[in-house]
Amino acid sequence: MSDKQAGRVVVIGLGRFGSSLALELISQGTEVMAIDQDPKLVQRHADDLTHAVVADSTDAEVMRQLGVDEFQRAVVCIGTNLETSILTTAVLVDFEVPTIWAKAISREHGRILQRIGAHHVVLPEHEMGERVAHLVTGRMLDFIEFEDDYAMVKTRTPQEAVGRTLGQSGLRKKYGVTVVGVKRAGEGFTYATADTVVHAGDVLIVAGRTGDVERLAELT
């Protein structure tokens, strides 16, 4: 697999959720291949996306010709057509795509998607495209945005802070964010103080302005 394909995301379905997700990924600097069966939707977003294609996502041979089998991350954003959603997800599972996200229109639909092999299921009424885009890139483990450009994220310890106290690392001063809590593997969350030492692999709960917490997460 080429590095270029390893860094890209294939988004299948360009309805409201899929286009929102694809455009947010683009804004984060992630290359996106978008696939939809509707030529009008593909045309509408063609200028904004890295690569937009009209194709039948349930056709494994067509998807292979597009190189979808070489992607590491895929998101199935197909709306009300359950059969197409399920068959498309099955194609990706057969390709052994390492990380498959799939949109579900109900919890029952979501359970089916999980059973056939989707790694993450999204219910769009709870998970907006912008939020999912942060999670798809793998830089954040969770992302919640509040009003007034404020967000709280769950992310890994950046390399520059490993083995140091939060006071020594100066994350707050350098990035304008506050580390609220720390979780080490096998332990519960603890509230963070300036004297808290963080290690590689620790999960940090970080709060601050959206742009600032995104900048910190980029380091992981």
XYZ file of N, CA and C in Angstrom:
660
model
N 0.829 -1.183 0.000
C 0.000 0.000 0.000
C 0.874 1.248 0.000
N 0.542 2.188 -0.860
C 1.342 3.408 -0.922
C 1.035 4.300 0.262
N 2.016 5.167 0.640
C 1.791 6.105 1.736
C 0.633 7.032 1.414
N 0.526 7.382 0.128
C -0.540 8.297 -0.269
C -1.899 7.687 0.029
N -2.101 6.423 -0.328
C -3.379 5.789 -0.083
C -3.598 5.543 1.404
N -2.525 5.292 2.127
C -2.645 5.074 3.566
C -3.166 6.319 4.266
N -2.873 7.504 3.728
C -3.279 8.753 4.353
C -4.625 9.267 3.881
N -5.276 8.556 2.974
C -6.530 9.026 2.404
C -7.731 8.300 3.019
N -8.891 8.893 2.811
C -10.136 8.299 3.292
C -11.087 8.193 2.106
N -11.771 7.061 1.970
C -12.805 6.932 0.946
C -14.160 7.124 1.628
N -14.927 8.064 1.111
C -16.255 8.381 1.641
C -17.281 7.938 0.593
N -18.166 7.047 0.975
C -19.134 6.481 0.028
C -20.532 6.980 0.387
N -21.084 7.797 -0.498
C -22.386 8.414 -0.249
C -22.220 9.895 0.010
N -22.771 10.733 -0.864
C -22.569 12.182 -0.758
C -23.871 12.927 -0.439
N -24.691 12.335 0.413
C -25.849 13.047 0.933
C -25.393 14.100 1.923
N -26.307 14.597 2.728
C -25.965 15.693 3.649
C -24.859 15.294 4.619
N -24.974 14.095 5.192
C -23.971 13.642 6.156
C -22.629 13.368 5.473
N -22.662 12.627 4.365
C -21.421 12.266 3.673
C -20.675 13.476 3.144
N -21.397 14.438 2.557
C -20.727 15.632 2.025
C -20.157 16.478 3.156
N -20.888 16.570 4.273
C -20.388 17.309 5.444
C -19.100 16.685 5.955
N -19.103 15.371 6.067
C -17.911 14.640 6.530
C -16.744 14.834 5.564
N -16.999 14.660 4.268
C -15.936 14.760 3.261
C -15.321 16.154 3.249
N -16.149 17.181 3.303
C -15.645 18.558 3.268
C -14.852 18.892 4.527
N -15.284 18.358 5.666
C -14.542 18.598 6.903
C -13.187 17.893 6.855
N -13.142 16.681 6.314
C -11.861 15.986 6.170
C -10.918 16.775 5.267
N -11.456 17.303 4.174
C -10.659 18.123 3.261
C -10.099 19.336 3.990
N -10.937 19.976 4.805
C -10.493 21.180 5.526
C -9.396 20.863 6.528
N -9.330 19.596 6.977
C -8.282 19.167 7.900
C -7.006 18.742 7.165
N -7.055 18.791 5.827
C -5.880 18.417 5.056
C -5.823 16.951 4.682
N -6.923 16.226 4.851
C -6.979 14.809 4.490
C -7.478 14.659 3.061
N -6.805 13.859 2.267
C -7.269 13.600 0.903
C -8.460 12.651 0.942
N -9.469 12.951 0.115
C -10.703 12.187 0.130
C -11.053 11.705 -1.279
N -11.350 10.423 -1.394
C -12.024 9.917 -2.593
C -13.490 9.739 -2.219
N -14.382 10.390 -2.960
C -15.807 10.285 -2.695
C -16.479 9.499 -3.811
N -17.396 8.616 -3.430
C -18.096 7.770 -4.397
C -19.597 7.872 -4.152
N -20.359 8.061 -5.228
C -21.814 8.064 -5.124
C -22.387 7.602 -6.460
N -23.550 6.989 -6.425
C -24.193 6.537 -7.664
C -24.910 7.678 -8.390
N -25.132 8.791 -7.704
C -25.887 9.918 -8.270
C -24.939 10.918 -8.928
N -24.962 11.031 -10.266
C -24.054 11.960 -10.959
C -24.232 13.410 -10.510
N -25.460 13.790 -10.158
C -25.702 15.179 -9.746
C -24.978 15.500 -8.448
N -25.013 14.568 -7.494
C -24.311 14.792 -6.221
C -22.807 14.842 -6.427
N -22.296 13.948 -7.259
C -20.849 13.933 -7.532
C -20.433 15.237 -8.204
N -21.214 15.691 -9.162
C -20.897 16.926 -9.868
C -20.920 18.122 -8.918
N -21.892 18.128 -8.003
C -22.042 19.247 -7.068
C -20.796 19.427 -6.204
N -20.148 18.323 -5.853
C -19.018 18.399 -4.918
C -17.663 18.143 -5.588
N -17.665 17.935 -6.887
C -16.426 17.541 -7.581
C -15.301 18.556 -7.401
N -15.619 19.841 -7.412
C -14.579 20.871 -7.322
C -13.987 20.979 -5.927
N -14.715 20.508 -4.916
C -14.275 20.678 -3.530
C -13.513 19.480 -2.984
N -13.635 18.335 -3.661
C -13.032 17.106 -3.137
C -11.815 16.696 -3.956
N -10.936 15.918 -3.339
C -9.727 15.457 -4.018
C -10.076 14.652 -5.257
N -11.065 13.771 -5.115
C -11.443 12.885 -6.215
C -12.878 12.437 -5.972
N -13.784 12.711 -6.913
C -15.184 12.306 -6.778
C -15.571 11.463 -7.983
N -16.200 10.314 -7.727
C -16.451 9.336 -8.774
C -17.908 8.871 -8.719
N -18.523 8.716 -9.902
C -19.834 8.076 -9.998
C -19.598 6.578 -10.160
N -20.084 5.780 -9.209
C -19.847 4.333 -9.276
C -20.836 3.596 -8.391
N -21.021 2.321 -8.692
C -21.854 1.427 -7.898
C -20.980 0.820 -6.802
N -21.180 1.273 -5.580
C -20.310 0.847 -4.477
C -20.566 -0.593 -4.044
N -21.631 -1.212 -4.560
C -21.890 -2.612 -4.216
C -21.182 -3.570 -5.166
N -20.561 -3.045 -6.221
C -19.863 -3.849 -7.221
C -18.391 -3.957 -6.833
N -17.999 -5.103 -6.315
C -16.641 -5.278 -5.803
C -15.589 -5.030 -6.880
N -15.855 -5.463 -8.105
C -14.863 -5.297 -9.168
C -14.659 -3.827 -9.500
N -15.746 -3.064 -9.557
C -15.649 -1.623 -9.813
C -14.868 -0.939 -8.689
N -15.174 -1.323 -7.468
C -14.491 -0.718 -6.313
C -13.002 -1.064 -6.319
N -12.697 -2.280 -6.724
C -11.281 -2.675 -6.801
C -10.555 -1.877 -7.875
N -11.224 -1.638 -9.000
C -10.622 -0.847 -10.070
C -10.350 0.582 -9.625
N -11.173 1.083 -8.715
C -10.968 2.428 -8.172
C -9.871 2.453 -7.097
N -9.400 1.276 -6.697
C -8.341 1.200 -5.685
C -8.842 1.264 -4.262
N -10.154 1.090 -4.069
C -10.723 1.178 -2.724
C -10.139 0.110 -1.806
N -9.767 -1.034 -2.369
C -9.214 -2.120 -1.560
C -7.855 -1.760 -0.956
N -7.249 -0.660 -1.414
C -5.942 -0.256 -0.888
C -6.043 0.823 0.192
N -7.244 1.300 0.448
C -7.417 2.328 1.483
C -7.390 1.709 2.869
N -6.931 2.487 3.838
C -6.934 2.025 5.217
C -8.185 2.458 5.969
N -8.840 3.509 5.468
C -10.012 4.043 6.170
C -11.134 4.297 5.177
N -12.330 3.836 5.521
C -13.493 4.034 4.662
C -14.693 4.387 5.520
N -15.558 5.248 4.977
C -16.784 5.627 5.675
C -17.963 5.427 4.724
N -18.907 4.587 5.132
C -20.115 4.349 4.335
C -21.194 5.301 4.834
N -21.543 6.290 3.999
C -22.487 7.339 4.409
C -23.809 7.231 3.657
N -24.131 6.049 3.169
C -25.341 5.840 2.372
C -26.571 5.978 3.262
N -27.588 6.689 2.742
C -28.743 7.048 3.548
C -29.789 5.967 3.693
N -30.931 6.143 3.040
C -32.089 5.307 3.343
C -32.079 3.943 2.662
N -31.165 3.715 1.724
C -31.127 2.427 1.030
C -30.321 1.423 1.857
N -31.037 0.685 2.688
C -30.366 -0.245 3.606
C -29.588 -1.317 2.862
N -30.170 -1.826 1.778
C -29.507 -2.898 1.038
C -28.158 -2.427 0.488
N -28.144 -1.232 -0.096
C -26.892 -0.696 -0.648
C -25.877 -0.447 0.465
N -26.352 0.069 1.590
C -25.477 0.309 2.747
C -24.826 -0.985 3.201
N -25.627 -2.024 3.361
C -25.122 -3.298 3.874
C -24.189 -3.966 2.868
N -24.573 -3.976 1.585
C -23.740 -4.611 0.560
C -22.413 -3.871 0.389
N -22.461 -2.535 0.457
C -21.228 -1.745 0.345
C -20.291 -2.036 1.508
N -20.844 -2.090 2.703
C -20.031 -2.410 3.888
C -19.421 -3.801 3.749
N -20.204 -4.741 3.232
C -19.701 -6.108 3.040
C -18.534 -6.140 2.054
N -18.609 -5.318 0.999
C -17.503 -5.240 0.034
C -16.236 -4.769 0.737
N -16.359 -3.749 1.569
C -15.198 -3.209 2.290
C -14.629 -4.240 3.264
N -15.521 -4.991 3.910
C -15.068 -6.048 4.835
C -14.311 -7.120 4.062
N -14.835 -7.491 2.902
C -14.147 -8.484 2.061
C -12.778 -7.985 1.616
N -12.665 -6.673 1.392
C -11.377 -6.081 1.017
C -10.414 -6.023 2.199
N -10.932 -6.280 3.410
C -10.151 -6.200 4.659
C -9.621 -4.786 4.887
N -10.445 -3.783 4.578
C -10.096 -2.397 4.908
C -9.962 -2.320 6.434
N -8.833 -1.822 6.943
C -8.575 -1.910 8.387
C -9.560 -1.154 9.273
N -10.076 -0.021 8.801
C -10.996 0.764 9.623
C -12.195 1.170 8.783
N -13.348 0.623 9.129
C -14.581 0.900 8.387
C -15.583 1.572 9.326
N -16.007 2.781 8.941
C -17.086 3.481 9.632
C -18.324 3.354 8.759
N -19.492 3.214 9.365
C -20.724 3.102 8.582
C -21.853 3.859 9.267
N -22.593 4.603 8.456
C -23.757 5.338 8.950
C -24.951 4.394 9.060
N -25.669 4.486 10.170
C -26.885 3.696 10.354
C -28.061 4.644 10.528
N -29.231 4.246 10.006
C -30.418 5.091 10.167
C -31.260 4.644 11.357
N -30.865 3.549 11.973
C -31.539 3.073 13.184
C -30.559 2.185 13.947
N -30.886 1.922 15.192
C -30.002 1.061 15.990
C -30.001 -0.367 15.440
N -31.144 -0.816 14.894
C -31.207 -2.150 14.301
C -30.294 -2.241 13.075
N -30.351 -1.212 12.234
C -29.459 -1.132 11.073
C -28.006 -1.160 11.533
N -27.722 -0.417 12.604
C -26.362 -0.367 13.142
C -25.871 -1.725 13.605
N -26.764 -2.490 14.234
C -26.368 -3.817 14.707
C -26.032 -4.741 13.530
N -26.792 -4.628 12.445
C -26.499 -5.428 11.249
C -25.127 -5.054 10.690
N -24.860 -3.762 10.597
C -23.574 -3.298 10.066
C -22.410 -3.817 10.910
N -22.598 -3.820 12.231
C -21.544 -4.331 13.108
C -21.353 -5.832 12.919
N -22.446 -6.546 12.741
C -22.355 -7.998 12.585
C -21.616 -8.389 11.316
N -21.774 -7.591 10.257
C -21.087 -7.964 9.020
C -19.650 -7.447 8.986
N -19.262 -6.638 10.005
C -17.849 -6.306 10.106
C -17.469 -4.841 10.175
N -18.456 -3.920 10.202
C -18.101 -2.501 10.366
C -17.470 -2.309 11.747
N -16.378 -1.540 11.798
C -15.674 -1.335 13.063
C -16.337 -0.255 13.921
N -16.924 0.737 13.276
C -17.579 1.839 13.982
C -18.901 2.138 13.281
N -19.964 2.285 14.049
C -21.271 2.632 13.485
C -21.680 4.007 14.006
N -22.158 4.845 13.106
C -22.509 6.220 13.430
C -24.008 6.422 13.229
N -24.666 6.998 14.233
C -26.055 7.428 14.084
C -26.032 8.941 13.892
N -26.229 9.423 12.664
C -25.995 10.835 12.355
C -26.810 11.822 13.169
N -27.967 11.386 13.692
C -28.702 12.338 14.517
C -27.939 12.646 15.803
N -27.012 11.783 16.171
C -26.176 12.016 17.349
C -24.754 12.441 16.978
N -24.309 12.060 15.789
C -22.910 12.283 15.412
C -22.858 13.087 14.120
N -22.546 14.363 14.208
C -22.485 15.185 13.010
C -21.213 14.890 12.206
N -21.281 15.185 10.920
C -20.153 14.891 10.034
C -18.857 15.525 10.472
N -18.942 16.768 10.994
C -17.716 17.457 11.410
C -17.030 16.709 12.541
N -17.845 16.222 13.503
C -17.269 15.510 14.640
C -16.651 14.192 14.192
N -17.375 13.463 13.363
C -16.874 12.166 12.903
C -15.585 12.331 12.110
N -15.463 13.428 11.362
C -14.236 13.676 10.594
C -13.020 13.707 11.510
N -13.155 14.319 12.671
C -12.034 14.359 13.620
C -11.665 12.950 14.073
N -12.679 12.110 14.264
C -12.422 10.765 14.761
C -11.874 9.852 13.674
N -12.341 10.038 12.442
C -11.892 9.190 11.324
C -10.399 9.341 11.096
N -9.877 10.547 11.256
C -8.447 10.765 11.022
C -7.584 10.066 12.062
N -8.185 9.670 13.187
C -7.453 8.924 14.200
C -6.674 9.772 15.175
N -6.726 11.088 15.003
C -5.952 11.953 15.904
C -6.663 12.129 17.245
N -7.993 12.013 17.200
C -8.770 12.171 18.419
C -9.551 10.895 18.680
N -9.710 10.560 19.965
C -10.494 9.400 20.354
C -11.950 9.793 20.567
N -12.175 11.060 20.887
C -13.527 11.599 20.966
C -13.420 13.114 20.848
N -14.502 13.730 20.406
C -14.494 15.166 20.138
C -15.890 15.706 20.394
N -16.007 16.667 21.302
C -17.296 17.308 21.573
C -17.105 18.816 21.430
N -17.884 19.428 20.541
C -17.782 20.864 20.335
C -18.986 21.549 20.966
N -18.711 22.589 21.734
C -19.765 23.351 22.382
C -19.963 24.667 21.634
N -20.808 25.520 22.163
C -21.000 26.829 21.543
C -19.750 27.688 21.742
N -19.722 28.780 20.985
C -18.650 29.776 21.132
C -17.263 29.201 20.883
N -17.158 28.266 19.908
C -15.861 27.783 19.465
C -15.057 27.136 20.598
N -15.707 26.344 21.414
C -15.056 25.670 22.529
C -15.255 24.172 22.363
N -14.221 23.391 22.630
C -14.320 21.945 22.439
C -13.591 21.200 23.543
N -13.989 19.952 23.725
C -13.289 19.041 24.635
C -12.982 17.772 23.843
N -11.738 17.312 23.901
C -11.343 16.147 23.127
C -10.638 15.127 24.010
N -10.685 13.888 23.542
C -9.933 12.794 24.162
C -8.860 12.412 23.158
N -7.595 12.494 23.549
C -6.511 12.241 22.610
C -5.325 11.620 23.344
N -4.340 11.168 22.591
C -3.146 10.559 23.195
C -2.136 11.635 23.605
N -1.207 11.248 24.455
C -0.164 12.175 24.896
C 0.745 12.557 23.733
N 0.910 13.856 23.456
C 1.862 14.251 22.413
C 3.293 13.918 22.842
N 4.139 13.614 21.882
C 5.495 13.157 22.166
C 6.259 14.140 23.040
N 6.060 15.428 22.799
C 6.848 16.433 23.540
C 6.511 16.470 25.025
N 5.397 15.859 25.440
C 5.007 15.881 26.850
C 5.326 14.584 27.581
N 5.734 13.548 26.845
C 5.955 12.228 27.436
C 7.052 12.274 28.504
N 6.732 11.699 29.675
C 7.707 11.606 30.746
C 7.908 12.885 31.543
N 7.092 13.893 31.286
C 7.228 15.177 31.980
C 5.933 15.491 32.716
N 6.015 16.374 33.699
C 4.788 16.843 34.329
C 4.109 17.811 33.363
N 2.813 18.002 33.550
C 2.092 18.940 32.688
C 2.637 20.353 32.849
N 3.089 20.667 34.050
C 3.703 21.985 34.267
C 4.990 22.148 33.474
N 5.817 21.108 33.466
C 7.080 21.158 32.717
C 6.838 21.213 31.206
N 5.843 20.484 30.730
C 5.625 20.418 29.280
C 5.073 21.725 28.717
N 4.395 22.504 29.556
C 3.907 23.810 29.126
C 2.842 23.761 28.036
N 2.056 22.678 28.002
C 1.035 22.556 26.956
C 0.033 23.702 27.026
N -0.313 24.098 28.249
C -1.303 25.169 28.403
C -0.784 26.482 27.835
N 0.445 26.794 28.172
C 1.023 28.057 27.707
C 1.287 28.024 26.203
N 1.769 26.888 25.711
C 2.162 26.780 24.304
C 0.971 26.681 23.361
N -0.071 25.928 23.782
C -1.196 25.655 22.873
C -2.506 26.296 23.329
N -2.520 26.879 24.516
C -3.731 27.535 24.982
C -4.827 26.574 25.395
N -4.442 25.353 25.812
C -5.429 24.344 26.190
C -5.225 23.926 27.646
N -6.247 23.321 28.217
C -6.167 22.816 29.584
C -6.353 21.300 29.577
N -5.390 20.579 30.143
C -5.529 19.130 30.306
C -6.348 18.902 31.569
N -7.555 18.389 31.393
C -8.499 18.240 32.495
C -8.294 16.927 33.239
N -8.011 15.857 32.483
C -7.864 14.555 33.112
C -6.903 13.668 32.338
N -6.442 12.606 32.992
C -5.494 11.664 32.390
C -5.954 10.251 32.722
N -5.871 9.362 31.730
C -6.184 7.955 31.976
C -5.045 7.078 31.480
N -4.521 6.274 32.366
C -3.476 5.324 32.022
C -4.120 3.954 31.813
N -3.560 3.146 30.937
C -4.110 1.819 30.648
C -4.295 1.023 31.938
N -5.493 0.470 32.125
C -5.771 -0.337 33.300
C -6.135 0.445 34.537
N -6.158 1.774 34.437
C -6.489 2.625 35.583
C -7.661 3.531 35.225
N -8.266 4.125 36.223
C -9.358 5.058 35.990
C -8.837 6.444 35.653
N -9.744 7.322 35.237
C -9.359 8.704 34.971
C -9.012 9.408 36.272
N -7.989 10.239 36.211
C -7.639 11.079 37.357
C -7.616 12.529 36.903
N -8.004 13.428 37.797
C -7.940 14.842 37.465
C -6.487 15.259 37.331
N -6.210 16.092 36.358
C -4.829 16.494 36.088
C -4.460 17.749 36.862
N -3.218 17.773 37.328
C -2.660 18.973 37.948
C -1.325 19.281 37.266
N -0.725 20.379 37.630
C 0.568 20.752 37.041
C 1.643 19.722 37.366
N 1.434 18.937 38.444
C 2.428 17.949 38.865
C 2.177 16.557 38.274
N 1.116 16.406 37.480
C 0.796 15.103 36.891
C 1.795 14.767 35.788
N 2.434 13.595 35.909
C 3.371 13.127 34.883
C 2.581 12.308 33.864
N 2.791 12.603 32.577
C 2.072 11.855 31.539
C 3.053 10.987 30.754
N 2.553 9.826 30.324
C 3.397 8.849 29.641
C 2.856 8.557 28.244
N 3.692 7.945 27.418
C 3.258 7.543 26.078
C 2.074 6.589 26.207
N 1.041 6.795 25.421
C -0.129 5.937 25.458
C -1.198 6.387 26.428
N -0.882 7.351 27.302
C -1.921 7.881 28.187
C -2.983 8.595 27.351
N -4.207 8.533 27.819
C -5.296 9.266 27.179
C -5.514 10.558 27.960
N -5.528 11.673 27.249
C -5.723 12.976 27.877
C -7.096 13.536 27.516
N -7.763 14.141 28.482
C -8.966 14.929 28.220
C -8.511 16.385 28.193
N -8.694 17.013 27.037
C -8.165 18.355 26.819
C -9.310 19.295 26.440
N -9.331 20.471 27.041
C -10.369 21.455 26.754
C -9.739 22.762 26.289
N -10.466 23.465 25.429
C -9.983 24.757 24.955
C -10.714 25.175 23.696
N -10.228 26.222 23.063
C -10.832 26.651 21.809
C -10.630 25.564 20.753
N -11.625 25.417 19.892
C -11.619 24.309 18.932
C -10.306 24.233 18.159
N -9.860 25.360 17.622
C -8.624 25.375 16.844
C -7.414 24.965 17.652
N -7.401 25.326 18.946
C -6.249 25.007 19.803
C -6.197 23.514 20.133
N -7.358 22.926 20.454
C -7.335 21.490 20.779
C -7.063 20.653 19.532
N -7.523 21.141 18.372
C -7.204 20.447 17.114
C -5.700 20.481 16.863
N -5.091 21.613 17.146
C -3.645 21.764 16.914
C -2.867 20.806 17.818
N -3.294 20.668 19.058
C -2.631 19.731 19.978
C -2.816 18.295 19.490
N -4.030 17.942 19.074
C -4.302 16.572 18.623
C -3.490 16.216 17.395
N -3.147 17.216 16.580
C -2.338 16.958 15.382
C -0.969 16.393 15.738
N -0.524 16.620 16.967
C 0.816 16.198 17.394
C 0.866 14.713 17.722
N -0.299 14.075 17.894
C -0.304 12.677 18.345
C -0.145 11.719 17.177
